[in-house]
Amino acid sequence: MNKHAKNPLFWLLLVVLTAIFIGPLLLILFTSFKPMIEAQSVPPTFLPETWTTRAYEQLFFIDDASPILRWFTNSLIAATLHALLVVTITSMAGYALARMNFPFKNAIFAIIISTMLVPGFVFLIPNFEMLNRLAWLDTLAAIVVPGAAGAFGVFFMRQFFLGLPVEFEESARIDGAGPFRTFVSVVLPNARPAVVTLFIISFLTNWNDFIWPIYVLFSDQNLTLPVGLSRLQGAYTIDYPVVMAGAMVAAIPVLVIYSFVQRYIIAGVASSGLKG
């Protein structure tokens, strides 16, 4: 047994950290099952004295309710397509920078990394103008394509590929496989932890994004969940259970996905040299 596990302070620290991270989520969950009057009571209650599903019925079953299922679907489609696009582009770019030799390779990599130092708000207007010229405004393409070739993904995949043994690729070349076949058939299967990790990071970044969608999406039916929830909060300014129910709808997919892929995320981060 680990020597730290015998220390009572170790378990006390775990309990405190668990309460810090899980407490707000539980408060959101319990508030979503409270009547509106109880949710506004002072002092507030943690567990509902009266349990009710009114907030969820307001979200999903009342005719004039906000189209939360449509927003949820938009977010799910956009985040999934964006993550797939990020993994496809950055894995190929990262492999080229890690294994191939071409002029100015280090300079190109340095330029890519330097873009991480530029605040994201700087790109808002140029990206908006490009989308406007492409007639992509108020479409899911406006939140799927921008950012698909991000510098972090290129850096992350390059670091992982540098740690892979070169012998696998040399064996494939001896067998007659070209660079693309070697990449698809040999390198990517061995890079599964990094690919899954980057997919989840990209998915969550797009899923939680608020600033960019609110600039490029205008129609109610095209909104993503974070932007839609902000309008829900405006429509129900004092109806905290409805707002908390919407927040739970947004949080559940993230928790479910992470519970299934956490081992890949840990392995991917550890193998890419990004440990704290």
mmCIF file of N, CA and C in Angstrom, residues 79-169:
data_model
loop_
_atom_site.group_PDB
_atom_site.id
_atom_site.type_symbol
_atom_site.label_atom_id
_atom_site.label_comp_id
_atom_site.label_asym_id
_atom_site.label_seq_id
_atom_site.Cartn_x
_atom_site.Cartn_y
_atom_site.Cartn_z
ATOM 1 N N ALA A 79 -19.506 19.880 -32.370
ATOM 2 C CA ALA A 79 -18.344 19.487 -31.583
ATOM 3 C C ALA A 79 -17.709 18.209 -32.124
ATOM 4 N N THR A 80 -18.528 17.258 -32.555
ATOM 5 C CA THR A 80 -18.001 16.006 -33.089
ATOM 6 C C THR A 80 -17.268 16.236 -34.409
ATOM 7 N N LEU A 81 -17.882 16.976 -35.326
ATOM 8 C CA LEU A 81 -17.232 17.248 -36.609
ATOM 9 C C LEU A 81 -15.965 18.072 -36.424
ATOM 10 N N HIS A 82 -16.010 19.047 -35.532
ATOM 11 C CA HIS A 82 -14.830 19.870 -35.277
ATOM 12 C C HIS A 82 -13.691 19.021 -34.720
ATOM 13 N N ALA A 83 -13.997 18.146 -33.765
ATOM 14 C CA ALA A 83 -12.950 17.309 -33.174
ATOM 15 C C ALA A 83 -12.357 16.360 -34.214
ATOM 16 N N LEU A 84 -13.193 15.783 -35.071
ATOM 17 C CA LEU A 84 -12.688 14.905 -36.137
ATOM 18 C C LEU A 84 -11.786 15.668 -37.098
ATOM 19 N N LEU A 85 -12.187 16.901 -37.422
ATOM 20 C CA LEU A 85 -11.385 17.715 -38.333
ATOM 21 C C LEU A 85 -10.055 18.101 -37.693
ATOM 22 N N VAL A 86 -10.087 18.443 -36.422
ATOM 23 C CA VAL A 86 -8.849 18.791 -35.712
ATOM 24 C C VAL A 86 -7.886 17.611 -35.688
ATOM 25 N N VAL A 87 -8.387 16.441 -35.333
ATOM 26 C CA VAL A 87 -7.533 15.249 -35.252
ATOM 27 C C VAL A 87 -6.942 14.920 -36.615
ATOM 28 N N THR A 88 -7.739 15.023 -37.671
ATOM 29 C CA THR A 88 -7.254 14.690 -39.016
ATOM 30 C C THR A 88 -6.144 15.637 -39.456
ATOM 31 N N ILE A 89 -6.375 16.938 -39.316
ATOM 32 C CA ILE A 89 -5.411 17.928 -39.806
ATOM 33 C C ILE A 89 -4.150 17.959 -38.951
ATOM 34 N N THR A 90 -4.318 18.051 -37.646
ATOM 35 C CA THR A 90 -3.152 18.223 -36.772
ATOM 36 C C THR A 90 -2.320 16.953 -36.658
ATOM 37 N N SER A 91 -2.930 15.780 -36.795
ATOM 38 C CA SER A 91 -2.126 14.559 -36.745
ATOM 39 C C SER A 91 -1.213 14.464 -37.969
ATOM 40 N N MET A 92 -1.731 14.835 -39.130
ATOM 41 C CA MET A 92 -0.882 14.817 -40.327
ATOM 42 C C MET A 92 0.201 15.881 -40.242
ATOM 43 N N ALA A 93 -0.165 17.069 -39.771
ATOM 44 C CA ALA A 93 0.844 18.127 -39.641
ATOM 45 C C ALA A 93 1.878 17.769 -38.583
ATOM 46 N N GLY A 94 1.432 17.213 -37.461
ATOM 47 C CA GLY A 94 2.362 16.830 -36.402
ATOM 48 C C GLY A 94 3.314 15.726 -36.854
ATOM 49 N N TYR A 95 2.808 14.789 -37.639
ATOM 50 C CA TYR A 95 3.667 13.712 -38.136
ATOM 51 C C TYR A 95 4.711 14.251 -39.109
ATOM 52 N N ALA A 96 4.291 15.156 -39.981
ATOM 53 C CA ALA A 96 5.239 15.738 -40.923
ATOM 54 C C ALA A 96 6.350 16.495 -40.190
ATOM 55 N N LEU A 97 5.987 17.241 -39.160
ATOM 56 C CA LEU A 97 6.986 18.007 -38.421
ATOM 57 C C LEU A 97 7.859 17.124 -37.541
ATOM 58 N N ALA A 98 7.379 15.956 -37.178
ATOM 59 C CA ALA A 98 8.148 15.068 -36.304
ATOM 60 C C ALA A 98 9.080 14.146 -37.087
ATOM 61 N N ARG A 99 8.659 13.701 -38.285
ATOM 62 C CA ARG A 99 9.393 12.647 -38.976
ATOM 63 C C ARG A 99 9.985 13.058 -40.328
ATOM 64 N N MET A 100 9.349 13.960 -41.036
ATOM 65 C CA MET A 100 9.801 14.280 -42.382
ATOM 66 C C MET A 100 10.818 15.414 -42.368
ATOM 67 N N ASN A 101 11.665 15.415 -43.364
ATOM 68 C CA ASN A 101 12.664 16.467 -43.530
ATOM 69 C C ASN A 101 12.306 17.316 -44.740
ATOM 70 N N PHE A 102 12.163 18.605 -44.528
ATOM 71 C CA PHE A 102 11.872 19.532 -45.621
ATOM 72 C C PHE A 102 12.413 20.898 -45.228
ATOM 73 N N PRO A 103 12.626 21.795 -46.186
ATOM 74 C CA PRO A 103 13.234 23.094 -45.891
ATOM 75 C C PRO A 103 12.411 23.902 -44.889
ATOM 76 N N PHE A 104 13.120 24.567 -43.983
ATOM 77 C CA PHE A 104 12.530 25.495 -43.013
ATOM 78 C C PHE A 104 11.541 24.804 -42.057
ATOM 79 N N LYS A 105 11.738 23.517 -41.813
ATOM 80 C CA LYS A 105 10.824 22.789 -40.941
ATOM 81 C C LYS A 105 10.785 23.401 -39.540
ATOM 82 N N ASN A 106 11.929 23.666 -38.961
ATOM 83 C CA ASN A 106 11.971 24.227 -37.613
ATOM 84 C C ASN A 106 11.383 25.637 -37.567
ATOM 85 N N ALA A 107 11.632 26.412 -38.623
ATOM 86 C CA ALA A 107 11.077 27.765 -38.672
ATOM 87 C C ALA A 107 9.552 27.720 -38.765
ATOM 88 N N ILE A 108 9.027 26.785 -39.570
ATOM 89 C CA ILE A 108 7.574 26.646 -39.696
ATOM 90 C C ILE A 108 6.958 26.240 -38.359
ATOM 91 N N PHE A 109 7.621 25.304 -37.680
ATOM 92 C CA PHE A 109 7.117 24.876 -36.373
ATOM 93 C C PHE A 109 7.140 26.030 -35.375
ATOM 94 N N ALA A 110 8.198 26.834 -35.416
ATOM 95 C CA ALA A 110 8.294 27.981 -34.506
ATOM 96 C C ALA A 110 7.180 28.993 -34.782
ATOM 97 N N ILE A 111 6.874 29.214 -36.049
ATOM 98 C CA ILE A 111 5.792 30.146 -36.395
ATOM 99 C C ILE A 111 4.455 29.615 -35.891
ATOM 100 N N ILE A 112 4.239 28.302 -36.058
ATOM 101 C CA ILE A 112 2.985 27.702 -35.593
ATOM 102 C C ILE A 112 2.847 27.863 -34.080
ATOM 103 N N ILE A 113 3.920 27.576 -33.358
ATOM 104 C CA ILE A 113 3.866 27.686 -31.896
ATOM 105 C C ILE A 113 3.680 29.137 -31.464
ATOM 106 N N SER A 114 4.253 30.070 -32.206
ATOM 107 C CA SER A 114 4.141 31.490 -31.826
ATOM 108 C C SER A 114 2.703 31.980 -31.892
ATOM 109 N N THR A 115 1.876 31.345 -32.711
ATOM 110 C CA THR A 115 0.477 31.772 -32.776
ATOM 111 C C THR A 115 -0.272 31.485 -31.479
ATOM 112 N N MET A 116 0.260 30.586 -30.647
ATOM 113 C CA MET A 116 -0.369 30.304 -29.359
ATOM 114 C C MET A 116 -0.238 31.480 -28.399
ATOM 115 N N LEU A 117 0.705 32.383 -28.681
ATOM 116 C CA LEU A 117 0.920 33.549 -27.831
ATOM 117 C C LEU A 117 -0.012 34.706 -28.183
ATOM 118 N N VAL A 118 -0.715 34.588 -29.305
ATOM 119 C CA VAL A 118 -1.609 35.659 -29.745
ATOM 120 C C VAL A 118 -2.989 35.443 -29.130
ATOM 121 N N PRO A 119 -3.571 36.453 -28.478
ATOM 122 C CA PRO A 119 -4.912 36.289 -27.903
ATOM 123 C C PRO A 119 -5.937 35.917 -28.958
ATOM 124 N N GLY A 120 -6.843 35.026 -28.602
ATOM 125 C CA GLY A 120 -7.828 34.547 -29.545
ATOM 126 C C GLY A 120 -8.734 35.629 -30.092
ATOM 127 N N PHE A 121 -8.966 36.684 -29.303
ATOM 128 C CA PHE A 121 -9.853 37.761 -29.746
ATOM 129 C C PHE A 121 -9.312 38.482 -30.978
ATOM 130 N N VAL A 122 -7.992 38.401 -31.197
ATOM 131 C CA VAL A 122 -7.398 39.061 -32.356
ATOM 132 C C VAL A 122 -7.928 38.464 -33.656
ATOM 133 N N PHE A 123 -8.290 37.181 -33.631
ATOM 134 C CA PHE A 123 -8.727 36.500 -34.847
ATOM 135 C C PHE A 123 -10.225 36.607 -35.086
ATOM 136 N N LEU A 124 -10.963 37.235 -34.199
ATOM 137 C CA LEU A 124 -12.420 37.280 -34.341
ATOM 138 C C LEU A 124 -12.847 37.966 -35.640
ATOM 139 N N ILE A 125 -12.356 39.172 -35.868
ATOM 140 C CA ILE A 125 -12.779 39.935 -37.050
ATOM 141 C C ILE A 125 -12.274 39.304 -38.346
ATOM 142 N N PRO A 126 -10.988 38.907 -38.454
ATOM 143 C CA PRO A 126 -10.557 38.248 -39.713
ATOM 144 C C PRO A 126 -11.348 36.971 -40.008
ATOM 145 N N ASN A 127 -11.575 36.137 -38.988
ATOM 146 C CA ASN A 127 -12.350 34.916 -39.222
ATOM 147 C C ASN A 127 -13.790 35.229 -39.612
ATOM 148 N N PHE A 128 -14.350 36.252 -38.990
ATOM 149 C CA PHE A 128 -15.719 36.647 -39.327
ATOM 150 C C PHE A 128 -15.797 37.093 -40.781
ATOM 151 N N GLU A 129 -14.823 37.870 -41.234
ATOM 152 C CA GLU A 129 -14.827 38.341 -42.618
ATOM 153 C C GLU A 129 -14.683 37.186 -43.601
ATOM 154 N N MET A 130 -13.840 36.215 -43.283
ATOM 155 C CA MET A 130 -13.680 35.071 -44.175
ATOM 156 C C MET A 130 -14.962 34.253 -44.266
ATOM 157 N N LEU A 131 -15.601 34.042 -43.126
ATOM 158 C CA LEU A 131 -16.852 33.289 -43.131
ATOM 159 C C LEU A 131 -17.941 34.043 -43.886
ATOM 160 N N ASN A 132 -17.930 35.350 -43.777
ATOM 161 C CA ASN A 132 -18.910 36.152 -44.495
ATOM 162 C C ASN A 132 -18.723 36.017 -46.004
ATOM 163 N N ARG A 133 -17.480 36.018 -46.459
ATOM 164 C CA ARG A 133 -17.206 35.876 -47.889
ATOM 165 C C ARG A 133 -17.538 34.469 -48.384
ATOM 166 N N LEU A 134 -17.436 33.486 -47.494
ATOM 167 C CA LEU A 134 -17.780 32.113 -47.863
ATOM 168 C C LEU A 134 -19.268 31.830 -47.710
ATOM 169 N N ALA A 135 -20.024 32.794 -47.195
ATOM 170 C CA ALA A 135 -21.463 32.627 -46.942
ATOM 171 C C ALA A 135 -21.731 31.509 -45.944
ATOM 172 N N TRP A 136 -20.853 31.415 -44.921
ATOM 173 C CA TRP A 136 -21.002 30.384 -43.897
ATOM 174 C C TRP A 136 -21.589 30.923 -42.601
ATOM 175 N N LEU A 137 -21.870 32.208 -42.524
ATOM 176 C CA LEU A 137 -22.432 32.758 -41.295
ATOM 177 C C LEU A 137 -23.799 32.151 -41.025
ATOM 178 N N ASP A 138 -24.084 31.932 -39.767
ATOM 179 C CA ASP A 138 -25.344 31.342 -39.311
ATOM 180 C C ASP A 138 -25.512 29.912 -39.821
ATOM 181 N N THR A 139 -24.400 29.199 -39.957
ATOM 182 C CA THR A 139 -24.426 27.775 -40.287
ATOM 183 C C THR A 139 -23.489 27.041 -39.336
ATOM 184 N N LEU A 140 -23.653 25.731 -39.225
ATOM 185 C CA LEU A 140 -22.774 24.952 -38.355
ATOM 186 C C LEU A 140 -21.333 24.957 -38.852
ATOM 187 N N ALA A 141 -21.133 25.156 -40.159
ATOM 188 C CA ALA A 141 -19.770 25.222 -40.686
ATOM 189 C C ALA A 141 -18.979 26.355 -40.041
ATOM 190 N N ALA A 142 -19.678 27.406 -39.606
ATOM 191 C CA ALA A 142 -19.008 28.553 -38.998
ATOM 192 C C ALA A 142 -18.374 28.214 -37.660
ATOM 193 N N ILE A 143 -18.848 27.155 -36.998
ATOM 194 C CA ILE A 143 -18.249 26.775 -35.715
ATOM 195 C C ILE A 143 -17.528 25.433 -35.799
ATOM 196 N N VAL A 144 -17.557 24.807 -36.980
ATOM 197 C CA VAL A 144 -16.850 23.543 -37.168
ATOM 198 C C VAL A 144 -15.460 23.768 -37.741
ATOM 199 N N VAL A 145 -15.349 24.595 -38.776
ATOM 200 C CA VAL A 145 -14.099 24.720 -39.521
ATOM 201 C C VAL A 145 -13.070 25.625 -38.835
ATOM 202 N N PRO A 146 -13.419 26.842 -38.382
ATOM 203 C CA PRO A 146 -12.404 27.695 -37.755
ATOM 204 C C PRO A 146 -11.760 27.014 -36.545
ATOM 205 N N GLY A 147 -10.459 27.123 -36.469
ATOM 206 C CA GLY A 147 -9.726 26.522 -35.360
ATOM 207 C C GLY A 147 -9.371 25.068 -35.565
ATOM 208 N N ALA A 148 -9.710 24.494 -36.722
ATOM 209 C CA ALA A 148 -9.433 23.076 -36.947
ATOM 210 C C ALA A 148 -7.944 22.787 -37.093
ATOM 211 N N ALA A 149 -7.155 23.797 -37.429
ATOM 212 C CA ALA A 149 -5.707 23.616 -37.577
ATOM 213 C C ALA A 149 -4.983 24.373 -36.476
ATOM 214 N N GLY A 150 -5.463 24.206 -35.254
ATOM 215 C CA GLY A 150 -4.897 24.942 -34.130
ATOM 216 C C GLY A 150 -3.477 24.530 -33.799
ATOM 217 N N ALA A 151 -2.706 25.473 -33.279
ATOM 218 C CA ALA A 151 -1.298 25.222 -32.968
ATOM 219 C C ALA A 151 -1.140 24.197 -31.854
ATOM 220 N N PHE A 152 -2.046 24.213 -30.887
ATOM 221 C CA PHE A 152 -1.912 23.259 -29.784
ATOM 222 C C PHE A 152 -1.994 21.827 -30.278
ATOM 223 N N GLY A 153 -2.936 21.547 -31.180
ATOM 224 C CA GLY A 153 -3.059 20.192 -31.701
ATOM 225 C C GLY A 153 -1.831 19.746 -32.454
ATOM 226 N N VAL A 154 -1.256 20.636 -33.246
ATOM 227 C CA VAL A 154 -0.039 20.309 -33.987
ATOM 228 C C VAL A 154 1.101 20.009 -33.014
ATOM 229 N N PHE A 155 1.257 20.866 -32.014
ATOM 230 C CA PHE A 155 2.310 20.664 -31.014
ATOM 231 C C PHE A 155 2.091 19.358 -30.248
ATOM 232 N N PHE A 156 0.872 19.108 -29.830
ATOM 233 C CA PHE A 156 0.548 17.925 -29.044
ATOM 234 C C PHE A 156 0.862 16.645 -29.816
ATOM 235 N N MET A 157 0.422 16.571 -31.070
ATOM 236 C CA MET A 157 0.651 15.366 -31.858
ATOM 237 C C MET A 157 2.130 15.215 -32.228
ATOM 238 N N ARG A 158 2.795 16.312 -32.519
ATOM 239 C CA ARG A 158 4.225 16.232 -32.834
ATOM 240 C C ARG A 158 5.008 15.652 -31.661
ATOM 241 N N GLN A 159 4.708 16.137 -30.450
ATOM 242 C CA GLN A 159 5.412 15.632 -29.275
ATOM 243 C C GLN A 159 5.179 14.139 -29.097
ATOM 244 N N PHE A 160 3.978 13.695 -29.360
ATOM 245 C CA PHE A 160 3.703 12.266 -29.205
ATOM 246 C C PHE A 160 4.442 11.454 -30.259
ATOM 247 N N PHE A 161 4.418 11.909 -31.503
ATOM 248 C CA PHE A 161 5.088 11.169 -32.576
ATOM 249 C C PHE A 161 6.595 11.097 -32.351
ATOM 250 N N LEU A 162 7.169 12.129 -31.761
ATOM 251 C CA LEU A 162 8.602 12.101 -31.468
ATOM 252 C C LEU A 162 8.952 11.002 -30.481
ATOM 253 N N GLY A 163 7.993 10.631 -29.639
ATOM 254 C CA GLY A 163 8.246 9.592 -28.647
ATOM 255 C C GLY A 163 7.998 8.179 -29.148
ATOM 256 N N LEU A 164 7.460 8.026 -30.347
ATOM 257 C CA LEU A 164 7.217 6.692 -30.900
ATOM 258 C C LEU A 164 8.515 6.116 -31.484
ATOM 259 N N PRO A 165 8.749 4.823 -31.309
ATOM 260 C CA PRO A 165 9.958 4.203 -31.896
ATOM 261 C C PRO A 165 9.926 4.282 -33.424
ATOM 262 N N VAL A 166 11.051 4.651 -33.994
ATOM 263 C CA VAL A 166 11.152 4.768 -35.447
ATOM 264 C C VAL A 166 11.150 3.399 -36.112
ATOM 265 N N GLU A 167 11.463 2.352 -35.351
ATOM 266 C CA GLU A 167 11.581 1.015 -35.935
ATOM 267 C C GLU A 167 10.270 0.539 -36.580
ATOM 268 N N PHE A 168 9.128 0.946 -35.999
ATOM 269 C CA PHE A 168 7.847 0.547 -36.586
ATOM 270 C C PHE A 168 7.710 1.071 -38.023
ATOM 271 N N GLU A 169 8.087 2.311 -38.205
ATOM 272 C CA GLU A 169 7.959 2.919 -39.534
ATOM 273 C C GLU A 169 8.987 2.347 -40.505
#
